[in-house]
Coordinates of C-alpha atoms in Angstrom, one line a residue:
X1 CA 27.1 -8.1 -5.4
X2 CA 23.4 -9.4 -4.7
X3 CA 24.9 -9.6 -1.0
X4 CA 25.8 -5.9 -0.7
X5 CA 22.7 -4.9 -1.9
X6 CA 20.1 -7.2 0.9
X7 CA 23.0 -5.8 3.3
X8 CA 22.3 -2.1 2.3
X9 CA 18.8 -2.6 2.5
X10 CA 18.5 -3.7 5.7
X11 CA 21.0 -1.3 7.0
X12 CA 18.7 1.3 5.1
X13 CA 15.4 -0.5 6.9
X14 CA 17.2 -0.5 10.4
X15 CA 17.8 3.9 9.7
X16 CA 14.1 4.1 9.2
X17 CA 12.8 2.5 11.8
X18 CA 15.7 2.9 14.5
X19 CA 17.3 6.1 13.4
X20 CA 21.0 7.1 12.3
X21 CA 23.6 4.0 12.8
X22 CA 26.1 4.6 15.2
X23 CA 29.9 3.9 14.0
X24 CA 30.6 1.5 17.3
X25 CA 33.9 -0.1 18.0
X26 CA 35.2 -2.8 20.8
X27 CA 36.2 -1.1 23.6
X28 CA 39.7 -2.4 24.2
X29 CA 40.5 -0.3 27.4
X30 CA 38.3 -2.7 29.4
X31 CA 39.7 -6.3 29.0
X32 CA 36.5 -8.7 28.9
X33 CA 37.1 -12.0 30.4
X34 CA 33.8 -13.3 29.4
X35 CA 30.9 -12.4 27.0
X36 CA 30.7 -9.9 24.4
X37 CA 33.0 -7.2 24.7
X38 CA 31.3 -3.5 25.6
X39 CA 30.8 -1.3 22.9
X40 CA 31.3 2.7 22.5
X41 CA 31.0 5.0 19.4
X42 CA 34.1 5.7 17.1
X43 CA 35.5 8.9 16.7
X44 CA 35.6 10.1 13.5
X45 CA 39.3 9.9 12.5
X46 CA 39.0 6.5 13.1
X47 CA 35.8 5.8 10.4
X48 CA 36.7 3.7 7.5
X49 CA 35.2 4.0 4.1
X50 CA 32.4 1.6 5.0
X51 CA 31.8 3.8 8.0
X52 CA 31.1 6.8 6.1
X53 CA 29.3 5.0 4.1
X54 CA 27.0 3.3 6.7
X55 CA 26.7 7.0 8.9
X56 CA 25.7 8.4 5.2
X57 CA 22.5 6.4 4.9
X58 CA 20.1 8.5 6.7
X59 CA 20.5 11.6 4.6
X60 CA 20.5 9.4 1.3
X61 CA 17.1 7.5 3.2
X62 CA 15.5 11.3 3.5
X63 CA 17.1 12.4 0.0
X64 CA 14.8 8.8 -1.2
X65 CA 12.0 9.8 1.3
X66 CA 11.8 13.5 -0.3
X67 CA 11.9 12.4 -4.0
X68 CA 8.7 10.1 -3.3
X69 CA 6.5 13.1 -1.9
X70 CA 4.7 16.2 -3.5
X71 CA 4.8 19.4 -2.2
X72 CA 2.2 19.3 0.2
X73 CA 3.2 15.7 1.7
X74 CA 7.0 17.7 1.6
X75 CA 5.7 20.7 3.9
X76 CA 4.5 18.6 6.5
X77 CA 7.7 16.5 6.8
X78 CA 10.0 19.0 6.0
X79 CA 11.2 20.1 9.7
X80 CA 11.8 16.6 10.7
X81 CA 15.5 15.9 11.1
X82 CA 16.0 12.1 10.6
X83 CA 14.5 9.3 8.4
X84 CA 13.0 7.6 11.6
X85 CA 10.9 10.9 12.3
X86 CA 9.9 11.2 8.3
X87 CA 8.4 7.7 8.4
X88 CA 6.9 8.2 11.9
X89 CA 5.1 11.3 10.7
X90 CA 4.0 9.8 7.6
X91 CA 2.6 6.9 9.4
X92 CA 0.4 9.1 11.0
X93 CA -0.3 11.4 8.2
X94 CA -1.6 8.4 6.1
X95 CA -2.9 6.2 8.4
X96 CA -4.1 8.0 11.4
X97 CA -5.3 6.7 14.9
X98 CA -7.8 4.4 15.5
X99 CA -10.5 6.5 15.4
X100 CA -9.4 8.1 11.9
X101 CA -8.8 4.0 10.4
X102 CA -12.5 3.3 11.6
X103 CA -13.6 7.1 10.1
X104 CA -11.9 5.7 7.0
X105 CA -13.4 2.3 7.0
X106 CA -17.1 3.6 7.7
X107 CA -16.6 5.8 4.1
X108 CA -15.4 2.3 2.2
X109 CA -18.3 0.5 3.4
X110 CA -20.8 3.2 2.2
X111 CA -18.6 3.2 -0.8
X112 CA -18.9 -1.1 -1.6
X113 CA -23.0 -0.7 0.0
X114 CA -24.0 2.4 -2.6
X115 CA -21.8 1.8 -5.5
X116 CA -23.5 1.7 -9.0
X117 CA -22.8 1.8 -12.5
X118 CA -23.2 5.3 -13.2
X119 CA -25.1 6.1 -16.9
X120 CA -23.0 6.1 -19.8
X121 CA -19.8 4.5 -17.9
X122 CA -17.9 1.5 -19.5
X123 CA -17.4 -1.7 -17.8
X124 CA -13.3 -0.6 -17.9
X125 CA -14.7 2.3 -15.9
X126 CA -17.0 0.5 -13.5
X127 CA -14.0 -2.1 -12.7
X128 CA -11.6 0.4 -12.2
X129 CA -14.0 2.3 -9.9
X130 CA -14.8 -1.0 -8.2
X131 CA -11.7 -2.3 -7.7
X132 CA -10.3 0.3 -5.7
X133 CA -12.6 0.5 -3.8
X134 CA -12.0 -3.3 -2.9
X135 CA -8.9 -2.5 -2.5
X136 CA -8.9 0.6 -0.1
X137 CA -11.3 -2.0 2.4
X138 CA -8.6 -4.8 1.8
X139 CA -6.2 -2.4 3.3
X140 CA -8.4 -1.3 6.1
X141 CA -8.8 -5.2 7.1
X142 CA -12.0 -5.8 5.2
X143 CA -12.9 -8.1 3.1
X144 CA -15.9 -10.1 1.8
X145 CA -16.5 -13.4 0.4
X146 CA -16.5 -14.1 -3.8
X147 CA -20.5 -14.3 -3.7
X148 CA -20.9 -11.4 -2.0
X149 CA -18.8 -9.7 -4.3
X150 CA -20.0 -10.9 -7.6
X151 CA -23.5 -10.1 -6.3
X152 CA -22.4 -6.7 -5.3
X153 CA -21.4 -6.1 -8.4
X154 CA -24.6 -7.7 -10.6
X155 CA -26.8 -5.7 -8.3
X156 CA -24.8 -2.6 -9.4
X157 CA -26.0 -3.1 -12.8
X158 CA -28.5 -1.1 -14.7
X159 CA -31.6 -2.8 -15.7
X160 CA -30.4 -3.9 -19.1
X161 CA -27.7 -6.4 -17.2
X162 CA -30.4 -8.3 -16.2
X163 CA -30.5 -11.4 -18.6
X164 CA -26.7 -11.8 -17.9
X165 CA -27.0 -11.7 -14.3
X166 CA -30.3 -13.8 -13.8
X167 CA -27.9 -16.5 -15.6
X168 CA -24.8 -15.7 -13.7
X169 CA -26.8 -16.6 -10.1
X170 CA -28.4 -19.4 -11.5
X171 CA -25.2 -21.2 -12.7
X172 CA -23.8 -21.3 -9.0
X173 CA -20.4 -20.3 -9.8
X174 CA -20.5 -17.3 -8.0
X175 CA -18.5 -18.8 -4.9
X176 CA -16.0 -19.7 -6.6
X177 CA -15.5 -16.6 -9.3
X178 CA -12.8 -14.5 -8.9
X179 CA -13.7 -10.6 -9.3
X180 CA -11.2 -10.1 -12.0
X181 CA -12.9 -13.3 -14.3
X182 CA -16.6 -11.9 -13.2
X183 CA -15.3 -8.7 -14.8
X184 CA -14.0 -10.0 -17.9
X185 CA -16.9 -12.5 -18.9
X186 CA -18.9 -8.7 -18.3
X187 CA -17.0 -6.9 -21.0
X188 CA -17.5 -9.8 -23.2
X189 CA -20.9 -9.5 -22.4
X190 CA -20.9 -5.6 -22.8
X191 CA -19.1 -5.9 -26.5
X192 CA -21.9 -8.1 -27.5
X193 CA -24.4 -6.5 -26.0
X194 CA -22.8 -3.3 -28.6
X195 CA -23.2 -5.9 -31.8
X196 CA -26.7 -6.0 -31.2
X197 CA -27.3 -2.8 -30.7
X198 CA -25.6 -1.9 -33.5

């Protein structure tokens, strides 16, 4: 069973990014003394159940392709006639040339360089906020190293951080911390900070 399945997939992977299969058969009119023999395309009276099965992909790719998309995504694909196309044109949709990947990189980098927490936002809220950011650059091919990041984030900070980031630098573990620990040793931090207040 697990074998069908990787076999499907790739036969589904090979539709996207080759196009519709061709139902090929030996061609036994030719007698081939050496090497493979040559191959030509099956009529259809011919096609087994696998066949059908195999020349059915591409429309059950699409029907896969279609399901994923909202409307407007949909209306831009929508006149393309095999899964190969769809994927090509949503390739370009969301990733654009060269110059629209550095148009999109510039915004990230303004994004990580201006980012502060914003008055009244939880540290939930700031990490979320953060994080994809970090994670729009990552898939951009940016990235930055652990102290860079921690001290993005402690310089983001309002004012009343300060005591817990003054400590933070000076205990030198901010090349090693890992932005999901720096986060949670801050929301410990922010629920006692919220004792004392109270």
């Amino acid at each position: 069973m697990q074998t069908h399945l990787s076999a499907q997939d790739d036969d589904m992977w090979y539709i996207i990014t080759d196009g519709p299969m061709k139902i090929m058969k030996a061609n036994t009119a030719i007698a081939i003394t050496e090497g493979a023999p040559q191959m030509i395309e099956k009529h259809r009276s011919e096609w087994t159940t696998e066949d059908k099965k195999k020349e059915n992909l591409d429309i059950v790719a699409r029907d896969i392709l279609y399901k994923t998309l909202d409307k407007n995504m949909f209306s831009k694909i929508k006149t393309c006639t095999t899964t190969k196309k769809i994927w090509e044109k949503l390739t370009q949709l969301c990733e654009g040339n060269d110059q629209t990947k550095e148009n999109k990189l510039m915004v990230a980098i303004q994004k990580f360089d201006s980012i502060k927490m914003k008055s009244g936002e939880t540290m939930n809220e700031f990490d979320e906020r953060f994080s994809s950011i970090m994670i729009e650059l990552n898939s951009l091919g940016k990235s930055y190293g652990k102290r860079e990041v921690a001290l993005k984030v402690m310089r983001a900070l309002p004012r009343e951080w300060d005591v817990k980031t003054i400590a933070m630098r000076e205990s030198k573990v901010l090349n090693k911390i890992e932005l999901h620990d720096l986060f949670a040793d801050l929301k410990v931090y922010e629920f006692e900070l919220g004792l004392r207040i109270e």
